[in-house]
Short mmCIF file of N, CA and C in Angstrom, two decimals:
data_model
loop_
_atom_site.label_atom_id
_atom_site.label_comp_id
_atom_site.label_asym_id
_atom_site.label_seq_id
_atom_site.Cartn_x
_atom_site.Cartn_y
_atom_site.Cartn_z
N UNK A 1 18.95 35.18 153.27
CA UNK A 1 20.29 34.99 153.79
C UNK A 1 20.88 36.34 154.14
N UNK A 2 21.75 36.34 155.13
CA UNK A 2 22.38 37.58 155.56
C UNK A 2 22.09 37.84 157.03
N UNK A 3 22.48 39.00 157.49
CA UNK A 3 22.32 39.40 158.88
C UNK A 3 20.99 40.12 159.09
N UNK A 4 20.46 39.99 160.28
CA UNK A 4 19.31 40.79 160.68
C UNK A 4 19.87 42.12 161.17
N UNK A 5 19.39 43.22 160.63
CA UNK A 5 19.91 44.52 161.01
C UNK A 5 18.76 45.40 161.50
N UNK A 6 18.96 45.99 162.67
CA UNK A 6 17.96 46.88 163.26
C UNK A 6 18.30 48.32 162.89
N UNK A 7 17.29 49.14 162.82
CA UNK A 7 17.51 50.57 162.64
C UNK A 7 18.21 51.11 163.89
N UNK A 8 18.97 52.17 163.75
CA UNK A 8 19.70 52.77 164.86
C UNK A 8 18.75 53.07 166.02
N UNK A 9 19.16 52.66 167.24
CA UNK A 9 18.34 52.90 168.43
C UNK A 9 17.34 51.80 168.73
N UNK A 10 17.30 50.74 167.92
CA UNK A 10 16.36 49.64 168.12
C UNK A 10 17.13 48.34 168.35
N UNK A 11 16.44 47.33 168.88
CA UNK A 11 17.04 46.03 169.12
C UNK A 11 15.97 45.00 169.32
N UNK A 12 16.33 43.89 169.94
CA UNK A 12 15.38 42.82 170.22
C UNK A 12 14.73 43.12 171.56
N UNK A 13 13.41 43.19 171.60
CA UNK A 13 12.67 43.57 172.80
C UNK A 13 12.24 42.32 173.57
N UNK A 14 12.73 42.19 174.81
CA UNK A 14 12.40 41.06 175.67
C UNK A 14 11.40 41.44 176.75
N UNK A 15 10.68 42.54 176.60
CA UNK A 15 9.81 43.04 177.67
C UNK A 15 8.69 42.10 178.10
N UNK A 16 8.19 41.16 177.29
CA UNK A 16 7.14 40.28 177.80
C UNK A 16 7.64 39.21 178.77
N UNK A 17 8.94 39.19 179.12
CA UNK A 17 9.47 38.15 180.00
C UNK A 17 9.09 38.41 181.44
N UNK A 18 9.06 37.34 182.25
CA UNK A 18 8.82 37.47 183.69
C UNK A 18 10.04 38.06 184.38
N UNK A 19 9.82 38.87 185.41
CA UNK A 19 10.93 39.59 186.02
C UNK A 19 11.20 39.19 187.46
N UNK A 20 10.41 38.31 188.05
CA UNK A 20 10.66 37.90 189.42
C UNK A 20 10.63 39.08 190.37
N UNK A 21 11.66 39.21 191.20
CA UNK A 21 11.73 40.30 192.19
C UNK A 21 12.54 41.49 191.72
N UNK A 22 12.86 41.56 190.43
CA UNK A 22 13.69 42.66 189.94
C UNK A 22 12.83 43.78 189.37
N UNK A 23 13.46 44.93 189.20
CA UNK A 23 12.81 46.07 188.55
C UNK A 23 13.64 46.43 187.33
N UNK A 24 13.31 45.89 186.19
CA UNK A 24 14.13 46.15 185.00
C UNK A 24 14.03 47.60 184.55
N UNK A 25 15.17 48.10 184.04
CA UNK A 25 15.18 49.44 183.47
C UNK A 25 15.26 49.40 181.95
N UNK A 26 15.58 48.23 181.40
CA UNK A 26 15.68 48.09 179.96
C UNK A 26 15.61 46.61 179.62
N UNK A 27 14.80 46.25 178.67
CA UNK A 27 14.72 44.87 178.21
C UNK A 27 14.89 44.77 176.70
N UNK A 28 15.65 45.72 176.15
CA UNK A 28 15.93 45.70 174.72
C UNK A 28 17.41 45.38 174.53
N UNK A 29 17.69 44.26 173.86
CA UNK A 29 19.06 43.92 173.52
C UNK A 29 19.42 44.69 172.26
N UNK A 30 20.33 45.66 172.41
CA UNK A 30 20.59 46.56 171.29
C UNK A 30 22.06 46.73 170.94
N UNK A 31 22.94 45.87 171.49
CA UNK A 31 24.35 46.05 171.17
C UNK A 31 25.13 44.77 171.38
N UNK A 32 25.99 44.45 170.43
CA UNK A 32 26.95 43.37 170.56
C UNK A 32 28.16 43.76 169.74
N UNK A 33 29.35 43.57 170.32
CA UNK A 33 30.57 43.97 169.63
C UNK A 33 31.74 43.13 170.13
N UNK A 34 32.63 42.76 169.23
CA UNK A 34 33.89 42.10 169.57
C UNK A 34 35.01 42.91 168.96
N UNK A 35 36.14 42.98 169.66
CA UNK A 35 37.24 43.74 169.09
C UNK A 35 38.54 43.56 169.85
N UNK A 36 39.52 44.34 169.45
CA UNK A 36 40.84 44.36 170.06
C UNK A 36 41.00 45.65 170.84
N UNK A 37 41.81 45.61 171.87
CA UNK A 37 42.19 46.81 172.60
C UNK A 37 43.65 46.66 173.01
N UNK A 38 44.31 47.75 173.32
CA UNK A 38 45.72 47.70 173.70
C UNK A 38 45.85 48.04 175.18
N UNK A 39 46.11 47.04 176.02
CA UNK A 39 46.29 47.30 177.45
C UNK A 39 47.61 48.03 177.70
N UNK A 40 47.56 49.02 178.58
CA UNK A 40 48.74 49.81 178.92
C UNK A 40 48.93 49.77 180.44
N UNK A 41 50.15 49.48 180.89
CA UNK A 41 50.46 49.49 182.31
C UNK A 41 51.01 50.86 182.67
N UNK A 42 50.40 51.48 183.68
CA UNK A 42 50.82 52.81 184.11
C UNK A 42 51.05 52.81 185.61
N UNK A 43 51.74 53.84 186.09
CA UNK A 43 51.94 54.04 187.52
C UNK A 43 51.27 55.33 187.93
N UNK A 44 50.73 55.38 189.13
CA UNK A 44 50.02 56.59 189.57
C UNK A 44 50.96 57.77 189.76
N UNK A 45 52.24 57.53 190.04
CA UNK A 45 53.20 58.63 190.20
C UNK A 45 53.98 58.87 188.91
N UNK A 46 54.64 57.83 188.40
CA UNK A 46 55.43 57.92 187.16
C UNK A 46 55.21 56.64 186.37
N UNK A 47 54.94 56.76 185.08
CA UNK A 47 54.73 55.58 184.24
C UNK A 47 56.04 54.85 183.98
N UNK A 48 56.05 53.53 184.09
CA UNK A 48 57.25 52.75 183.76
C UNK A 48 57.39 52.66 182.24
N UNK A 49 58.61 52.38 181.79
CA UNK A 49 58.87 52.14 180.37
C UNK A 49 59.17 50.66 180.20
N UNK A 50 58.42 50.01 179.33
CA UNK A 50 58.57 48.58 179.09
C UNK A 50 59.20 48.32 177.74
N UNK A 51 59.99 47.26 177.65
CA UNK A 51 60.37 46.67 176.37
C UNK A 51 59.54 45.39 176.29
N UNK A 52 58.58 45.38 175.38
CA UNK A 52 57.66 44.26 175.30
C UNK A 52 58.21 43.14 174.41
N UNK A 53 57.85 41.92 174.73
CA UNK A 53 58.15 40.78 173.88
C UNK A 53 57.40 40.95 172.57
N UNK A 54 57.89 40.33 171.52
CA UNK A 54 57.27 40.46 170.20
C UNK A 54 55.79 40.06 170.24
N UNK A 55 54.94 40.90 169.69
CA UNK A 55 53.50 40.63 169.63
C UNK A 55 52.72 41.08 170.85
N UNK A 56 53.38 41.66 171.83
CA UNK A 56 52.73 42.10 173.07
C UNK A 56 52.83 43.62 173.20
N UNK A 57 51.98 44.25 173.97
CA UNK A 57 50.81 43.74 174.68
C UNK A 57 49.66 43.51 173.70
N UNK A 58 48.71 42.71 174.13
CA UNK A 58 47.55 42.45 173.28
C UNK A 58 46.32 42.26 174.15
N UNK A 59 45.17 42.56 173.56
CA UNK A 59 43.93 42.43 174.30
C UNK A 59 42.75 42.21 173.37
N UNK A 60 41.74 41.56 173.88
CA UNK A 60 40.48 41.32 173.18
C UNK A 60 39.35 41.76 174.09
N UNK A 61 38.19 42.06 173.52
CA UNK A 61 37.02 42.38 174.34
C UNK A 61 35.75 41.95 173.63
N UNK A 62 34.70 41.72 174.43
CA UNK A 62 33.35 41.48 173.94
C UNK A 62 32.43 42.40 174.73
N UNK A 63 31.60 43.15 174.02
CA UNK A 63 30.59 44.00 174.64
C UNK A 63 29.23 43.43 174.27
N UNK A 64 28.46 43.03 175.28
CA UNK A 64 27.11 42.50 175.08
C UNK A 64 26.18 43.39 175.87
N UNK A 65 25.39 44.20 175.18
CA UNK A 65 24.57 45.19 175.87
C UNK A 65 25.49 46.16 176.60
N UNK A 66 25.30 46.29 177.91
CA UNK A 66 26.12 47.20 178.72
C UNK A 66 27.24 46.46 179.46
N UNK A 67 27.43 45.17 179.20
CA UNK A 67 28.47 44.39 179.87
C UNK A 67 29.67 44.24 178.95
N UNK A 68 30.85 44.57 179.49
CA UNK A 68 32.10 44.47 178.73
C UNK A 68 33.02 43.49 179.45
N UNK A 69 33.56 42.52 178.71
CA UNK A 69 34.59 41.64 179.24
C UNK A 69 35.86 41.85 178.44
N UNK A 70 36.95 42.12 179.17
CA UNK A 70 38.27 42.34 178.57
C UNK A 70 39.18 41.17 178.89
N UNK A 71 40.04 40.82 177.97
CA UNK A 71 41.12 39.89 178.20
C UNK A 71 42.40 40.60 177.83
N UNK A 72 43.44 40.44 178.64
CA UNK A 72 44.73 41.07 178.35
C UNK A 72 45.85 40.04 178.46
N UNK A 73 46.92 40.29 177.72
CA UNK A 73 48.08 39.40 177.68
C UNK A 73 49.30 40.28 177.45
N UNK A 74 50.19 40.37 178.45
CA UNK A 74 51.32 41.30 178.39
C UNK A 74 52.59 40.56 178.79
N UNK A 75 53.60 40.60 177.93
CA UNK A 75 54.91 40.01 178.24
C UNK A 75 55.98 41.05 177.95
N UNK A 76 56.96 41.15 178.86
CA UNK A 76 58.01 42.14 178.69
C UNK A 76 59.37 41.51 178.98
N UNK A 77 60.40 42.11 178.39
CA UNK A 77 61.77 41.65 178.58
C UNK A 77 62.60 42.66 179.36
N UNK A 78 62.06 43.86 179.60
CA UNK A 78 62.76 44.86 180.38
C UNK A 78 61.75 45.91 180.86
N UNK A 79 62.01 46.46 182.02
CA UNK A 79 61.21 47.56 182.55
C UNK A 79 62.18 48.55 183.19
N UNK A 80 61.89 49.84 183.03
CA UNK A 80 62.71 50.85 183.70
C UNK A 80 61.81 51.97 184.20
N UNK A 81 62.24 52.54 185.32
CA UNK A 81 61.52 53.67 185.89
C UNK A 81 60.13 53.31 186.37
N UNK A 82 59.39 54.35 186.66
CA UNK A 82 58.02 54.17 187.11
C UNK A 82 57.92 54.05 188.61
N UNK A 83 56.79 54.52 189.14
CA UNK A 83 56.54 54.39 190.57
C UNK A 83 55.06 54.58 190.84
N UNK A 84 54.66 54.13 192.03
CA UNK A 84 53.28 54.27 192.44
C UNK A 84 52.48 53.01 192.22
N UNK A 85 51.19 53.14 192.44
CA UNK A 85 50.25 52.04 192.25
C UNK A 85 50.09 51.76 190.76
N UNK A 86 50.04 50.48 190.41
CA UNK A 86 49.87 50.07 189.01
C UNK A 86 48.40 50.15 188.64
N UNK A 87 48.14 50.66 187.45
CA UNK A 87 46.81 50.49 186.89
C UNK A 87 46.93 50.10 185.44
N UNK A 88 45.99 49.30 184.99
CA UNK A 88 45.94 48.82 183.62
C UNK A 88 44.89 49.66 182.91
N UNK A 89 45.33 50.42 181.92
CA UNK A 89 44.43 51.40 181.28
C UNK A 89 44.24 51.11 179.80
N UNK A 90 43.35 51.90 179.20
CA UNK A 90 43.07 51.80 177.78
C UNK A 90 41.80 51.06 177.44
N UNK A 91 40.87 50.93 178.41
CA UNK A 91 39.62 50.22 178.15
C UNK A 91 38.94 50.77 176.89
N UNK A 92 38.29 49.91 176.12
CA UNK A 92 37.56 50.39 174.94
C UNK A 92 36.30 51.19 175.30
N UNK A 93 35.75 50.97 176.51
CA UNK A 93 34.58 51.70 177.02
C UNK A 93 34.84 52.03 178.48
N UNK A 94 34.36 53.17 178.93
CA UNK A 94 34.52 53.53 180.34
C UNK A 94 33.53 52.74 181.20
N UNK A 95 33.88 52.60 182.47
CA UNK A 95 32.98 51.94 183.39
C UNK A 95 31.79 52.87 183.66
N UNK A 96 30.70 52.30 184.15
CA UNK A 96 29.53 53.09 184.47
C UNK A 96 29.81 54.10 185.58
N UNK A 97 28.93 55.08 185.70
CA UNK A 97 29.17 56.16 186.64
C UNK A 97 28.58 55.99 188.02
N UNK A 98 27.87 54.92 188.28
CA UNK A 98 27.10 54.83 189.52
C UNK A 98 27.85 54.19 190.70
N UNK A 99 28.92 53.42 190.47
CA UNK A 99 29.53 52.66 191.58
C UNK A 99 30.90 52.14 191.17
N UNK A 100 31.58 51.49 192.14
CA UNK A 100 32.79 50.74 191.79
C UNK A 100 32.37 49.62 190.86
N UNK A 101 33.30 49.15 190.04
CA UNK A 101 32.91 48.20 189.01
C UNK A 101 33.82 47.01 188.92
N UNK A 102 33.21 45.97 188.43
CA UNK A 102 33.92 44.86 187.87
C UNK A 102 34.37 43.77 188.80
N UNK A 103 34.85 42.78 188.14
CA UNK A 103 35.43 41.63 188.77
C UNK A 103 36.27 40.91 187.75
N UNK A 104 37.33 40.34 188.21
CA UNK A 104 38.20 39.60 187.31
C UNK A 104 39.47 39.24 188.04
N UNK A 105 40.36 38.60 187.35
CA UNK A 105 41.60 38.22 187.99
C UNK A 105 42.74 38.19 187.01
N UNK A 106 43.94 38.36 187.58
CA UNK A 106 45.17 38.15 186.83
C UNK A 106 45.44 36.66 186.96
N UNK A 107 45.19 35.93 185.90
CA UNK A 107 45.30 34.47 185.92
C UNK A 107 46.74 33.99 185.97
N UNK A 108 47.64 34.78 185.43
CA UNK A 108 49.06 34.42 185.37
C UNK A 108 49.84 35.66 185.76
N UNK A 109 50.67 35.57 186.79
CA UNK A 109 51.37 36.76 187.29
C UNK A 109 52.88 36.56 187.35
N UNK A 110 53.44 35.83 186.37
CA UNK A 110 54.87 35.59 186.31
C UNK A 110 55.60 36.93 186.14
N UNK A 111 56.60 37.18 186.98
CA UNK A 111 57.36 38.43 186.87
C UNK A 111 56.86 39.52 187.79
N UNK A 112 55.95 39.17 188.71
CA UNK A 112 55.50 40.14 189.70
C UNK A 112 55.69 39.54 191.09
N UNK A 113 55.84 40.40 192.09
CA UNK A 113 56.01 39.97 193.47
C UNK A 113 55.06 40.77 194.35
N UNK A 114 55.01 40.43 195.61
CA UNK A 114 54.28 41.23 196.58
C UNK A 114 55.21 42.17 197.32
N UNK A 115 56.48 42.21 196.88
CA UNK A 115 57.45 43.09 197.52
C UNK A 115 58.04 42.50 198.79
N UNK A 116 57.74 41.24 199.09
CA UNK A 116 58.26 40.58 200.29
C UNK A 116 59.07 39.37 199.87
N UNK A 117 60.20 39.19 200.46
CA UNK A 117 61.06 38.06 200.14
C UNK A 117 60.32 36.76 200.45
N UNK A 118 60.24 35.89 199.46
CA UNK A 118 59.61 34.59 199.65
C UNK A 118 58.09 34.64 199.75
N UNK A 119 57.47 35.77 199.43
CA UNK A 119 56.02 35.86 199.57
C UNK A 119 55.32 35.02 198.51
N UNK A 120 54.19 34.47 198.87
CA UNK A 120 53.38 33.69 197.96
C UNK A 120 52.47 34.65 197.20
N UNK A 121 52.64 34.72 195.90
CA UNK A 121 51.87 35.68 195.10
C UNK A 121 50.41 35.30 195.05
N UNK A 122 50.09 34.08 194.70
CA UNK A 122 48.70 33.67 194.62
C UNK A 122 47.94 34.42 193.54
N UNK A 123 46.62 34.37 193.60
CA UNK A 123 45.79 35.05 192.61
C UNK A 123 45.68 36.53 192.89
N UNK A 124 45.42 37.30 191.86
CA UNK A 124 45.25 38.74 192.00
C UNK A 124 43.87 39.10 191.47
N UNK A 125 43.20 40.00 192.16
CA UNK A 125 41.86 40.43 191.77
C UNK A 125 41.91 41.85 191.21
N UNK A 126 40.94 42.18 190.36
CA UNK A 126 40.86 43.50 189.75
C UNK A 126 39.59 44.22 190.18
N UNK A 127 39.65 45.55 190.20
CA UNK A 127 38.45 46.38 190.36
C UNK A 127 38.70 47.71 189.65
N UNK A 128 37.62 48.42 189.37
CA UNK A 128 37.73 49.73 188.70
C UNK A 128 36.82 50.73 189.40
N UNK A 129 37.23 51.98 189.37
CA UNK A 129 36.41 53.07 189.89
C UNK A 129 35.28 53.38 188.92
N UNK A 130 34.31 54.14 189.37
CA UNK A 130 33.22 54.60 188.50
C UNK A 130 33.78 55.56 187.45
N UNK A 131 33.19 55.54 186.28
CA UNK A 131 33.54 56.45 185.17
C UNK A 131 35.03 56.46 184.86
N UNK A 132 35.63 55.29 184.72
CA UNK A 132 37.07 55.22 184.44
C UNK A 132 37.34 54.29 183.27
N UNK A 133 38.56 54.37 182.74
CA UNK A 133 39.00 53.50 181.65
C UNK A 133 40.24 52.73 182.08
N UNK A 134 40.31 52.41 183.37
CA UNK A 134 41.43 51.65 183.91
C UNK A 134 40.98 50.85 185.12
N UNK A 135 41.80 49.85 185.49
CA UNK A 135 41.52 49.03 186.67
C UNK A 135 42.77 48.92 187.52
N UNK A 136 42.54 48.66 188.80
CA UNK A 136 43.60 48.39 189.74
C UNK A 136 43.71 46.89 189.95
N UNK A 137 44.86 46.43 190.42
CA UNK A 137 45.09 45.03 190.71
C UNK A 137 45.47 44.90 192.17
N UNK A 138 44.72 44.12 192.91
CA UNK A 138 45.00 43.91 194.33
C UNK A 138 46.05 42.83 194.50
N UNK A 139 46.84 42.96 195.58
CA UNK A 139 47.80 41.91 195.90
C UNK A 139 47.04 40.67 196.33
N UNK A 140 47.70 39.54 196.37
CA UNK A 140 47.04 38.28 196.68
C UNK A 140 46.61 38.18 198.13
N UNK A 141 45.84 37.16 198.40
CA UNK A 141 45.39 36.90 199.76
C UNK A 141 44.24 37.78 200.15
N UNK A 142 44.18 38.14 201.42
CA UNK A 142 43.05 38.91 201.93
C UNK A 142 43.33 40.40 201.99
N UNK A 143 44.48 40.81 201.51
CA UNK A 143 44.87 42.21 201.57
C UNK A 143 44.04 43.08 200.64
N UNK A 144 43.92 44.33 200.97
CA UNK A 144 43.27 45.28 200.06
C UNK A 144 44.30 46.23 199.47
N UNK A 145 45.58 45.91 199.59
CA UNK A 145 46.65 46.72 199.01
C UNK A 145 46.77 46.44 197.53
N UNK A 146 47.13 47.46 196.78
CA UNK A 146 47.23 47.34 195.33
C UNK A 146 48.66 47.04 194.87
N UNK A 147 48.77 46.42 193.72
CA UNK A 147 50.05 46.13 193.07
C UNK A 147 50.77 47.44 192.79
N UNK A 148 52.07 47.47 193.06
CA UNK A 148 52.91 48.66 192.84
C UNK A 148 53.86 48.41 191.67
N UNK A 149 54.32 49.48 191.03
CA UNK A 149 55.30 49.35 189.95
C UNK A 149 56.53 48.61 190.45
N UNK A 150 56.94 48.85 191.69
CA UNK A 150 58.11 48.19 192.26
C UNK A 150 57.94 46.67 192.39
N UNK A 151 56.74 46.16 192.23
CA UNK A 151 56.48 44.72 192.31
C UNK A 151 56.73 44.00 190.98
N UNK A 152 57.08 44.75 189.93
CA UNK A 152 57.38 44.14 188.63
C UNK A 152 58.85 43.78 188.53
N UNK A 153 59.14 42.54 188.11
CA UNK A 153 60.51 42.12 187.86
C UNK A 153 60.96 42.65 186.50
N UNK A 154 62.25 42.49 186.21
CA UNK A 154 62.78 43.02 184.95
C UNK A 154 62.17 42.34 183.72
N UNK A 155 61.65 41.14 183.87
CA UNK A 155 60.94 40.48 182.77
C UNK A 155 59.77 39.71 183.36
N UNK A 156 58.78 39.46 182.53
CA UNK A 156 57.62 38.73 183.03
C UNK A 156 56.53 38.57 182.01
N UNK A 157 55.46 37.93 182.45
CA UNK A 157 54.31 37.67 181.57
C UNK A 157 53.06 37.61 182.46
N UNK A 158 52.11 38.47 182.19
CA UNK A 158 50.85 38.48 182.93
C UNK A 158 49.69 38.39 181.95
N UNK A 159 48.62 37.75 182.38
CA UNK A 159 47.39 37.78 181.59
C UNK A 159 46.21 37.52 182.50
N UNK A 160 45.04 37.95 182.04
CA UNK A 160 43.84 37.78 182.84
C UNK A 160 42.63 38.37 182.14
N UNK A 161 41.58 38.61 182.93
CA UNK A 161 40.33 39.13 182.38
C UNK A 161 39.68 40.06 183.39
N UNK A 162 38.72 40.83 182.90
CA UNK A 162 37.98 41.77 183.75
C UNK A 162 36.62 42.01 183.10
N UNK A 163 35.55 41.94 183.89
CA UNK A 163 34.19 42.19 183.38
C UNK A 163 33.58 43.33 184.17
N UNK A 164 32.94 44.26 183.46
CA UNK A 164 32.33 45.42 184.11
C UNK A 164 31.12 45.89 183.31
N UNK A 165 30.37 46.81 183.91
CA UNK A 165 29.20 47.42 183.27
C UNK A 165 29.56 48.83 182.83
N UNK A 166 29.12 49.19 181.64
CA UNK A 166 29.30 50.53 181.13
C UNK A 166 27.94 51.20 181.02
N UNK A 167 27.92 52.51 180.91
CA UNK A 167 26.66 53.23 180.74
C UNK A 167 26.23 53.30 179.27
N UNK A 168 27.11 52.91 178.35
CA UNK A 168 26.76 53.03 176.92
C UNK A 168 26.40 51.70 176.31
#
């Protein structure tokens, strides 16, 4: 009874598996982790100051091998100051260094706008740069413009997820 524990640097080796048309670089499962992280909303020019609702912001993550999935949940009752493009920072692991990373969405965007009167917010998508600990949020629809601090209302509630690859 108890857990199976590997010596440091070792894991479960899946190398005898068939690989199809791929060229694997590693077939050893050597990491699994679950935990909490604290998502932080920042602005590229000036960081906004939030008054958060009780118990917020909050975040969870699961790291399986080199894949990290984050969940965030942020509710605020006041915001002041701040400017520029919004980024959500504080990842527990940085993104890999080889390319742009990730995919995910802001599932709930109450308290944010597209900066246009009567605009339909719709879904928001996330992406991250290589070797970073933050992600950007794109405006809805087919646009490639990013969410700005000015798009946040005085109160709101956002939550969503993001999955990316890390080098560790």
